[in-house]
Coordinates of C-alpha atoms in Angstrom, one line a residue:
M1 CA -12.6 -20.5 33.7
L2 CA -11.5 -20.9 30.0
L3 CA -14.1 -23.7 29.6
L4 CA -16.8 -21.4 30.9
L5 CA -15.7 -18.6 28.6
F6 CA -15.7 -20.9 25.6
L7 CA -19.2 -22.2 26.5
L8 CA -20.4 -18.6 26.8
L9 CA -19.1 -17.6 23.4
L10 CA -20.6 -20.8 21.9
L11 CA -24.0 -19.9 23.4
L12 CA -23.8 -16.4 22.0
C13 CA -22.9 -17.7 18.6
L14 CA -25.9 -20.0 18.7
L15 CA -28.1 -17.1 19.8
F16 CA -27.0 -15.1 16.8
L17 CA -27.9 -18.0 14.5
L18 CA -31.4 -18.0 16.0
L19 CA -31.9 -14.2 15.9
P20 CA -32.8 -13.0 12.3
P21 CA -32.0 -9.4 11.4
L22 CA -35.5 -8.3 12.4
A23 CA -34.4 -4.7 12.7
V24 CA -33.6 -4.4 9.0
L25 CA -36.8 -6.1 8.0
Q26 CA -39.0 -4.0 10.2
Q27 CA -37.4 -0.8 9.0
Q28 CA -38.0 -1.7 5.4
Q29 CA -41.8 -2.1 6.2
S30 CA -42.3 1.1 8.1
Q31 CA -40.3 4.1 9.3
G32 CA -39.7 4.5 13.1
P33 CA -41.5 1.5 14.6
R34 CA -40.3 0.3 18.0
L35 CA -38.1 -2.7 17.5
S36 CA -39.3 -6.0 18.9
W37 CA -37.7 -7.3 22.1
L38 CA -35.9 -10.0 20.0
A39 CA -34.3 -7.5 17.6
G40 CA -33.4 -5.3 20.6
L41 CA -31.8 -8.3 22.3
Q42 CA -29.8 -9.0 19.1
H43 CA -28.6 -5.4 19.1
R44 CA -27.5 -5.4 22.7
V45 CA -25.7 -8.7 22.5
A46 CA -24.0 -7.7 19.2
W47 CA -22.7 -4.5 20.8
G48 CA -21.6 -6.4 23.9
L49 CA -19.5 -8.7 21.7
L50 CA -18.1 -5.8 19.6
C51 CA -17.1 -3.9 22.7
W52 CA -15.3 -7.0 24.0
A53 CA -13.5 -7.4 20.7
A54 CA -12.5 -3.7 20.7
A55 CA -11.2 -4.1 24.3
W56 CA -9.1 -7.0 23.1
Q57 CA -7.7 -5.0 20.2
Q58 CA -7.0 -2.1 22.6
W59 CA -5.0 -4.4 24.8
R60 CA -3.0 -5.7 21.8
L61 CA -2.3 -2.1 20.7
E62 CA -1.1 -1.1 24.2
Q63 CA 1.2 -4.2 24.4
R64 CA 2.6 -3.6 20.9
T65 CA 3.2 0.1 21.5
L66 CA 4.9 -0.6 24.8
H67 CA 7.3 -3.0 23.0
V68 CA 7.6 -1.3 19.6
S69 CA 11.0 -2.8 18.7
Q70 CA 9.8 -6.4 19.3
S71 CA 6.5 -5.7 17.5
Q72 CA 8.3 -4.4 14.4
Q73 CA 10.6 -7.4 14.4
Q74 CA 7.5 -9.6 14.4
A75 CA 6.1 -7.5 11.5
L76 CA 9.3 -8.2 9.6
Q77 CA 8.9 -11.9 10.2
W78 CA 5.3 -11.7 9.0
C79 CA 6.4 -10.0 5.7
L80 CA 9.3 -12.5 5.1
K81 CA 7.0 -15.5 5.6
R82 CA 4.5 -14.2 3.1
A83 CA 7.0 -13.1 0.5
Q84 CA 6.2 -14.6 -2.9
G85 CA 8.4 -15.8 -5.7
T86 CA 12.2 -16.0 -5.7
R87 CA 12.8 -12.3 -5.1
C88 CA 13.5 -12.9 -1.4
P89 CA 17.3 -12.8 -0.7
L90 CA 16.8 -13.4 3.0
R91 CA 15.9 -17.0 3.1
G92 CA 16.0 -18.1 6.8
S93 CA 17.2 -14.7 8.1
T94 CA 15.0 -12.2 10.0
D95 CA 17.7 -9.8 11.1
M96 CA 16.6 -6.1 10.7
S97 CA 20.1 -5.0 9.6
A98 CA 20.4 -7.7 7.0
F99 CA 16.9 -6.9 5.8
R100 CA 17.9 -3.2 5.3
N101 CA 21.2 -4.0 3.6
H102 CA 19.8 -6.5 1.1
L103 CA 16.7 -4.6 0.2
P104 CA 17.3 -1.0 -0.9
V105 CA 14.5 1.6 -0.6
T106 CA 12.5 2.1 -3.7
K107 CA 11.0 5.5 -4.6
A108 CA 7.3 5.6 -5.3
S109 CA 7.8 6.6 -8.9
Q110 CA 10.0 3.6 -9.5
A111 CA 7.6 1.3 -7.8
Q112 CA 4.7 2.6 -9.9
K113 CA 6.8 2.0 -13.1
E114 CA 7.7 -1.6 -12.0
E115 CA 4.1 -2.2 -11.0
S116 CA 2.8 -1.1 -14.5
E117 CA 5.4 -3.5 -16.0
G118 CA 4.1 -6.4 -13.9
Q119 CA 7.2 -6.7 -11.7
L120 CA 5.5 -5.5 -8.5
S121 CA 2.2 -6.2 -6.9
T122 CA 1.1 -3.4 -4.7
S123 CA -2.3 -2.5 -3.2
N124 CA -3.8 0.8 -1.9
Q125 CA -6.3 -1.1 0.2
P126 CA -5.7 -1.2 4.0
H127 CA -4.0 -4.3 5.3
G128 CA -6.3 -6.7 7.2
E129 CA -5.0 -6.4 10.7
A130 CA -4.7 -2.6 10.8
S131 CA -8.1 -2.1 9.1
V132 CA -9.9 -4.4 11.6
Q133 CA -8.1 -2.6 14.5
A134 CA -9.1 0.8 13.2
T135 CA -12.7 -0.3 12.7
L136 CA -13.2 -1.9 16.1
L137 CA -11.4 0.8 18.1
G138 CA -13.1 3.5 16.1
L139 CA -16.6 2.1 16.7
A140 CA -15.9 1.7 20.4
A141 CA -14.5 5.3 20.6
L142 CA -17.5 6.6 18.8
N143 CA -19.9 4.7 21.1
K144 CA -18.0 6.1 24.2
A145 CA -18.1 9.8 23.0
Y146 CA -21.6 9.7 21.5
P147 CA -23.6 6.8 23.2
E148 CA -26.9 7.6 21.3
V149 CA -25.2 7.2 17.9
Q150 CA -25.1 3.5 18.2
A151 CA -28.8 3.0 19.0
P152 CA -30.9 1.3 16.3
G153 CA -31.4 3.6 13.4
G154 CA -28.9 6.1 14.7
R155 CA -26.4 6.0 11.8
A156 CA -26.6 6.3 8.0
C157 CA -24.0 6.0 5.3
V158 CA -24.8 8.1 2.3
T159 CA -22.0 6.9 0.0
P160 CA -21.3 3.4 -1.5
T161 CA -17.9 3.5 0.2
S162 CA -17.7 3.3 4.0
P163 CA -15.6 5.3 6.5
W164 CA -14.9 2.1 8.3
P165 CA -11.8 0.4 6.8
H166 CA -13.0 -3.1 7.4
R167 CA -16.4 -4.5 6.7
L168 CA -17.7 -6.4 9.8
P169 CA -19.6 -9.7 9.3
W170 CA -23.2 -10.2 10.3
P171 CA -24.7 -9.3 12.8
W172 CA -22.3 -6.4 13.5
H173 CA -22.6 -4.8 10.0
A174 CA -26.2 -3.7 10.6
L175 CA -25.7 -2.1 14.0
G176 CA -27.4 1.3 14.0
Q177 CA -27.6 1.6 10.2
V178 CA -30.9 2.8 8.6
S179 CA -29.9 1.6 5.2
P180 CA -29.3 -2.0 4.1
P181 CA -25.5 -2.7 4.5
G182 CA -23.6 -3.3 1.3
S183 CA -26.0 -1.1 -0.8
K184 CA -24.2 0.5 -3.7
D185 CA -27.0 2.7 -5.0
P186 CA -26.2 6.3 -4.1
D187 CA -29.8 7.5 -4.5
A188 CA -31.1 4.7 -2.3
L189 CA -28.5 5.5 0.4
L190 CA -29.4 9.2 0.4
L191 CA -33.1 8.6 0.4
G192 CA -32.8 6.2 3.3
A193 CA -31.0 8.9 5.3
L194 CA -33.4 11.6 4.3
M195 CA -36.4 9.5 5.4
S196 CA -34.8 9.1 8.9
P197 CA -35.0 12.4 10.8
G198 CA -33.7 10.9 14.0
L199 CA -30.2 10.3 12.8
R200 CA -27.3 10.9 15.2
A201 CA -24.4 10.2 12.9
L202 CA -23.9 10.8 9.2
E203 CA -21.3 8.6 7.5
A204 CA -19.5 8.9 4.2
G205 CA -16.5 7.2 2.7
T206 CA -14.5 10.4 2.5
A207 CA -15.1 14.1 3.0
V208 CA -15.0 14.9 -0.7
E209 CA -17.6 12.2 -1.4
L210 CA -19.8 13.8 1.2
L211 CA -19.3 17.2 -0.4
D212 CA -20.6 15.7 -3.7
V213 CA -23.6 14.3 -1.8
F214 CA -24.6 17.7 -0.4
S215 CA -24.0 19.4 -3.8
G216 CA -26.2 16.8 -5.5
L217 CA -28.8 17.2 -2.8
E218 CA -29.1 20.9 -3.5
A219 CA -29.2 20.3 -7.2
R220 CA -31.8 17.5 -7.1
G221 CA -33.7 18.5 -4.0
E222 CA -37.2 18.7 -5.6
E223 CA -36.7 15.4 -7.3
L224 CA -35.8 13.7 -4.0
A225 CA -38.7 15.4 -2.1
E226 CA -41.1 14.1 -4.7
A227 CA -39.8 10.6 -4.3
I228 CA -40.2 10.8 -0.5
A229 CA -43.7 12.2 -0.8
A230 CA -44.7 9.4 -3.2
G231 CA -43.2 6.7 -1.0
N232 CA -40.5 5.6 -3.5
P233 CA -39.1 3.6 -1.7
G234 CA -41.3 2.7 1.3
V235 CA -44.4 4.4 2.5
P236 CA -45.4 8.0 1.5
L237 CA -44.0 10.7 3.8
P238 CA -45.4 14.0 2.6
R239 CA -44.5 15.8 5.9
R240 CA -40.9 14.7 5.6
A241 CA -40.8 15.9 2.0
A242 CA -42.1 19.3 3.1
E243 CA -39.4 19.4 5.7
L244 CA -36.8 18.7 3.1
R245 CA -38.0 21.5 0.8
E246 CA -38.1 24.0 3.7
A247 CA -34.6 23.0 4.8
L248 CA -33.2 23.5 1.3
E249 CA -34.9 26.9 0.8
Q250 CA -32.7 28.3 3.7
G251 CA -29.5 27.7 1.9
P252 CA -26.5 25.4 2.5
R253 CA -25.3 26.8 5.9
G254 CA -26.4 24.4 8.7
L255 CA -28.4 22.2 6.3
A256 CA -27.5 19.0 8.0
L257 CA -28.8 20.0 11.4
R258 CA -32.0 21.3 9.8
L259 CA -32.6 17.9 8.1
W260 CA -31.5 15.9 11.1
P261 CA -32.0 18.0 14.3
K262 CA -30.5 15.3 16.6
L263 CA -27.4 14.8 14.4
Q264 CA -24.2 14.9 16.5
V265 CA -21.2 13.8 14.4
V266 CA -20.0 13.3 10.9
V267 CA -17.8 10.2 10.3
T268 CA -15.5 10.0 7.3
L269 CA -12.2 8.3 6.5
D270 CA -9.3 10.7 6.5
A271 CA -6.8 10.6 3.6
G272 CA -4.7 12.8 1.4
G273 CA -6.5 15.7 -0.2
Q274 CA -9.4 15.8 2.1
A275 CA -8.7 18.8 4.3
E276 CA -10.4 21.3 2.0
A277 CA -13.6 19.3 1.9
V278 CA -13.7 19.0 5.7
A279 CA -13.2 22.8 6.1
A280 CA -16.0 23.5 3.5
L281 CA -18.4 21.0 5.1
G282 CA -17.7 22.4 8.5
A283 CA -18.3 26.0 7.4
L284 CA -21.4 25.3 5.3
W285 CA -23.6 22.2 5.3
C286 CA -22.3 20.5 8.5
Q287 CA -21.8 23.7 10.5
G288 CA -22.1 23.0 14.2
L289 CA -21.3 19.3 14.0
D290 CA -18.3 17.3 15.2
F291 CA -16.1 15.4 12.7
F292 CA -14.6 12.0 13.5
S293 CA -12.3 9.8 11.4
P294 CA -11.4 6.3 12.6
A295 CA -8.1 6.3 10.7
Y296 CA -5.9 7.9 8.1
A297 CA -5.6 5.8 4.9
A298 CA -2.1 6.5 3.6
S299 CA -0.6 5.2 0.3
G300 CA 0.1 1.5 -0.2
G301 CA -2.5 0.4 2.4
A302 CA -0.6 1.9 5.4
M303 CA -2.8 3.3 8.1
G304 CA -2.7 5.7 11.0
L305 CA -5.1 4.9 13.9
N306 CA -7.2 7.5 15.7
L307 CA -7.1 7.1 19.4
G308 CA -10.5 8.7 20.0
P309 CA -12.7 11.7 19.3
E310 CA -11.2 13.5 22.4
Q311 CA -7.8 13.7 20.7
P312 CA -7.0 16.8 18.6
R313 CA -8.2 16.4 15.1
G314 CA -5.8 15.1 12.5
L315 CA -3.5 13.2 14.9
Y316 CA -2.9 9.5 14.4
V317 CA -0.7 6.8 15.9
L318 CA 1.4 4.7 13.5
P319 CA 0.8 1.1 14.6
P320 CA 3.9 -1.2 15.0
G321 CA 2.3 -4.3 13.6
A322 CA 2.3 -5.7 10.1
P323 CA 2.9 -4.4 7.5
L324 CA 6.4 -3.1 8.4
I325 CA 6.5 0.7 8.5
E326 CA 9.9 2.6 8.5
L327 CA 10.5 6.3 8.6
L328 CA 12.8 8.2 6.2
P329 CA 13.9 11.6 7.5
V330 CA 12.9 14.5 5.2
K331 CA 15.8 16.9 4.6
E332 CA 15.5 20.3 3.1
G333 CA 17.7 21.3 0.2
P334 CA 20.1 19.1 -1.8
Q335 CA 21.1 15.8 -0.1
E336 CA 24.7 14.8 -0.6
E337 CA 24.2 11.3 0.7
A338 CA 21.1 9.1 0.9
A339 CA 19.4 9.1 4.3
T340 CA 18.8 5.9 6.1
T341 CA 15.5 4.8 7.5
I342 CA 14.7 4.5 11.2
L343 CA 12.1 2.5 13.1
L344 CA 9.0 3.9 14.8
G345 CA 10.6 3.9 18.3
E346 CA 13.4 6.1 17.0
A347 CA 11.2 9.0 15.7
Q348 CA 11.9 12.4 17.2
K349 CA 9.2 14.9 18.2
G350 CA 9.0 17.8 15.8
K351 CA 10.8 16.0 12.9
E352 CA 9.3 15.2 9.5
Y353 CA 9.5 11.8 7.9
E354 CA 8.4 10.0 4.8
L355 CA 6.7 6.6 5.3
V356 CA 8.4 3.6 3.9
L357 CA 6.3 0.4 3.6
T358 CA 7.5 -3.1 3.1
D359 CA 5.2 -4.9 0.6
H360 CA 5.1 -8.6 1.5
A361 CA 3.8 -9.6 -2.0
S362 CA 7.0 -8.6 -3.7
L363 CA 9.2 -7.8 -0.6
T364 CA 9.8 -4.3 -1.6
R365 CA 10.7 -1.4 0.7
C366 CA 8.8 1.5 -1.0
C367 CA 8.8 5.2 -0.2
L368 CA 5.1 6.0 -0.1
G369 CA 5.4 9.8 -0.6
D370 CA 3.3 10.5 2.5
V371 CA 5.1 12.9 4.9
V372 CA 4.3 13.0 8.6
R373 CA 5.3 15.3 11.4
V374 CA 5.8 13.7 14.8
I375 CA 3.6 15.6 17.4
D376 CA 3.7 13.3 20.4
A377 CA 4.1 9.6 21.4
H378 CA 1.7 6.9 22.5
N379 CA 3.9 4.7 24.7
Q380 CA 6.8 4.1 22.3
C381 CA 5.0 4.8 19.0
P382 CA 4.9 8.2 17.3
I383 CA 1.6 10.2 17.1
V384 CA 1.8 12.0 13.8
R385 CA 0.1 14.6 11.6
F386 CA 0.1 13.9 7.9
V387 CA 1.4 17.1 6.3
G388 CA 1.7 16.3 2.6
R389 CA 2.3 14.0 -0.2
L390 CA 5.6 14.3 -2.2
G391 CA 3.8 13.0 -5.3
Q392 CA 1.6 16.2 -5.2
T393 CA 4.5 18.6 -5.8
L394 CA 4.4 21.3 -8.5
S395 CA 7.7 22.0 -10.3
V396 CA 8.1 23.5 -13.8
R397 CA 11.6 24.9 -13.1
G398 CA 12.8 22.9 -10.1
E399 CA 11.0 25.1 -7.6
D400 CA 9.2 22.2 -5.9
I401 CA 6.0 23.7 -4.5
G402 CA 4.8 21.1 -2.0
E403 CA 1.1 20.2 -1.4
D404 CA 1.1 22.0 2.0
M405 CA 2.8 25.1 0.6
F406 CA 0.4 25.4 -2.3
S407 CA -2.6 24.9 0.0
E408 CA -1.4 27.6 2.3
A409 CA -1.0 30.1 -0.6
L410 CA -4.4 29.2 -2.1
G411 CA -6.0 29.6 1.3
R412 CA -4.4 33.1 1.7
A413 CA -5.7 34.1 -1.8
V414 CA -9.3 32.9 -1.2
V415 CA -9.5 34.9 2.0
Q416 CA -8.9 38.0 -0.2
W417 CA -11.8 37.1 -2.5
P418 CA -14.8 38.6 -0.8
G419 CA -17.6 36.2 -0.1
A420 CA -15.8 33.2 -1.6
K421 CA -15.5 29.8 0.1
L422 CA -13.2 27.2 -1.4
L423 CA -14.7 23.8 -2.1
D424 CA -12.2 22.0 -4.3
H425 CA -9.1 22.6 -6.4
G426 CA -6.8 20.9 -8.8
C427 CA -3.5 21.9 -10.4
V428 CA -1.8 21.1 -13.6
E429 CA 1.7 22.0 -14.9
S430 CA 1.3 23.9 -18.2
S431 CA 3.3 21.2 -20.1
I432 CA 0.5 18.7 -19.5
L433 CA -2.0 20.9 -21.4
D434 CA 0.5 22.4 -23.8
S435 CA -0.9 25.8 -22.7
S436 CA 2.4 27.8 -22.5
G437 CA 2.1 28.8 -26.2
G438 CA 5.7 30.0 -26.3
S439 CA 5.5 31.8 -23.0
A440 CA 7.2 30.7 -19.7
P441 CA 5.9 27.5 -18.1
H442 CA 3.3 28.0 -15.4
Y443 CA 0.6 26.4 -13.3
E444 CA -3.0 26.0 -14.4
V445 CA -5.2 26.1 -11.3
F446 CA -8.9 25.0 -11.3
V447 CA -11.1 26.0 -8.4
A448 CA -14.7 25.3 -7.3
L449 CA -16.1 28.1 -5.1
R450 CA -19.3 28.9 -3.2
G451 CA -20.2 32.6 -3.0
L452 CA -18.3 33.9 -6.1
R453 CA -19.5 33.4 -9.6
N454 CA -16.8 35.2 -11.6
L455 CA -13.1 35.7 -11.1
S456 CA -11.6 39.1 -12.0
E457 CA -8.0 39.6 -13.0
E458 CA -7.4 41.0 -9.5
H459 CA -8.7 37.8 -8.0
R460 CA -6.4 35.7 -10.2
D461 CA -3.4 37.8 -9.4
K462 CA -3.8 37.2 -5.7
L463 CA -2.8 33.6 -6.0
D464 CA 0.4 34.4 -7.8
H465 CA 1.3 37.0 -5.2
C466 CA 0.6 34.5 -2.3
L467 CA 2.7 31.8 -4.0
Q468 CA 5.6 34.3 -4.1
E469 CA 5.1 35.0 -0.4
V470 CA 5.3 31.4 0.7
S471 CA 8.1 30.3 -1.7
P472 CA 11.2 32.5 -2.1
C473 CA 12.4 30.2 -4.9
Y474 CA 9.1 30.7 -6.8
K475 CA 9.4 34.5 -6.3
S476 CA 12.9 34.5 -7.7
L477 CA 11.9 32.5 -10.8
R478 CA 8.9 34.8 -11.3
F479 CA 11.2 37.9 -11.0
R480 CA 13.6 36.5 -13.7
G481 CA 10.7 35.6 -15.9
S482 CA 11.6 31.9 -15.9
V483 CA 8.1 31.0 -14.6
G484 CA 4.9 32.6 -15.8
P485 CA 2.1 33.7 -13.5
A486 CA -0.3 31.0 -12.2
R487 CA -3.5 31.0 -14.3
V488 CA -6.7 30.5 -12.2
H489 CA -9.9 29.1 -13.6
L490 CA -13.4 28.8 -12.0
V491 CA -15.2 25.6 -12.8
G492 CA -18.9 24.9 -12.7
Q493 CA -20.9 22.8 -10.3
G494 CA -20.2 19.1 -10.7
A495 CA -16.8 19.5 -12.3
F496 CA -14.9 17.8 -9.5
R497 CA -17.6 15.2 -9.0
A498 CA -17.1 14.2 -12.7
L499 CA -13.3 14.2 -12.0
R500 CA -13.8 11.8 -9.0
E501 CA -16.0 9.5 -11.1
A502 CA -13.2 9.3 -13.7
L503 CA -10.6 8.6 -11.0
A504 CA -12.8 5.9 -9.4
A505 CA -13.2 4.2 -12.7
C506 CA -9.4 3.9 -13.1
A507 CA -8.0 0.8 -11.4
S508 CA -4.6 2.4 -10.6
S509 CA -6.1 5.5 -9.1
P510 CA -5.6 6.2 -5.4
F511 CA -9.2 7.6 -5.2
P512 CA -10.9 6.7 -3.1
P513 CA -9.8 7.4 -0.4
E514 CA -6.9 9.8 -1.6
M515 CA -7.9 12.8 -3.7
P516 CA -5.1 13.9 -6.0
R517 CA -4.6 17.7 -6.2
V518 CA -2.0 17.7 -8.9
L519 CA -3.1 16.1 -12.1
R520 CA -0.5 14.3 -14.2
H521 CA -2.7 13.0 -17.0
R522 CA -4.0 15.1 -19.8
N523 CA -7.4 13.5 -20.1
L524 CA -8.2 14.4 -16.4
A525 CA -6.9 17.9 -16.8
Q526 CA -9.0 18.4 -19.9
L527 CA -12.0 17.1 -18.0
L528 CA -11.8 20.2 -15.7
Q529 CA -10.7 22.5 -18.6
R530 CA -14.0 21.7 -20.4
R531 CA -16.0 22.8 -17.4
V532 CA -14.4 26.2 -16.9
V533 CA -17.0 29.0 -16.5
S534 CA -14.8 31.9 -15.7

């Protein structure tokens, strides 16, 4: 039986070597031709193998989540075997208690300082095993929920980054894609998608990047229509150019379905700071479409897996494999003694925890700052919702306004601004910009809106009132005059896109996929300050 299976796999590998990627070549020559039987065979066989690999990964996930304690012990062994240098004090020992006793938990701020000094080596890229698992299981789940999406020419990625955490090798990387895989030219990617009216799935690295794509499409619509009509690239498509112009004339709401009438789902990678963009896309450009994320990319390369589109949005299972993930209970108020970490199988429903990741490169147990709330369990592993990032906390007088609390207050305020839809926001403590001018320290808040061109003083005051509603500590400080009122600024179109370009150019930046909402560097804050229009 094993020999037969081996021979079958060998035959399939030989078949792939003999089957050139005709689908890609034909699509470059003309739009919408019927694929040859040879290319169609390649597509079917590739999908068969991918589904087999996904089933294998699903079985591995089930086994590991059924025996989570054993799986995490194996993850510890994996980290210890790959530890570099002489920093490892556990030579020959793989006991979990000894591991915790010898290696204290390091705060994210301390880890960043040591990394900048060259003492640590950390990465924000997803670890190999988890990223492969997320990609294979995500593609299989997408195929099950939306079978037509995976047909040839059914998917298009419009950003240089991909929502799939791991790049699959040929021939899988071209499955369903209308654009050449690996292309990094944003204009070429967008034009490829616009020239394919039969798309079933629209992909982007993250929701904020897709937000930038649609904003750019509205600003450069005529230029893109002219390129399509002139056949740059490909053959001239004057009818498709006319369809693009007509769709843009009707405004942003429902634009995606007007451009691609058969579109079913939007695929992006979930991460910190993406919720606002998802809400804006769903309310405007992608209205009426489903959203799917194969995974949540947390700090340090940790990853939460999406069990399928049928699950409630925003819920992810924490995998028990390598790297080793521990949970640190989040306690409100002052802590008299340091909390101890627990393993995944010990998580309690309804409780909140900070993720602690063991970095095998330097064997460091680091608090990532990502806070999760346990919602349910998959076998013995927690299903969680990511609720905030501790590094995105505002505090000018010790008030500690967390990311989730500030987002709630801002959401309440925007609802009271008639016609306004929030697209983006960024916060800065006044000390970063030296904007106090002798007055009490405060927050500088930059917002990008749709439907509102000017902010009145009444609009600006709403945010400060809402902050006082959600935070009694902030309200007390405001009453005593220790903290000044939050100052709200409206920025022009493209301001946050410029910010993301600056973030992406910085090697130490978490973007992509994480979008910081609290800016700690003056140059980034000034970038938004220069684009204030109201």
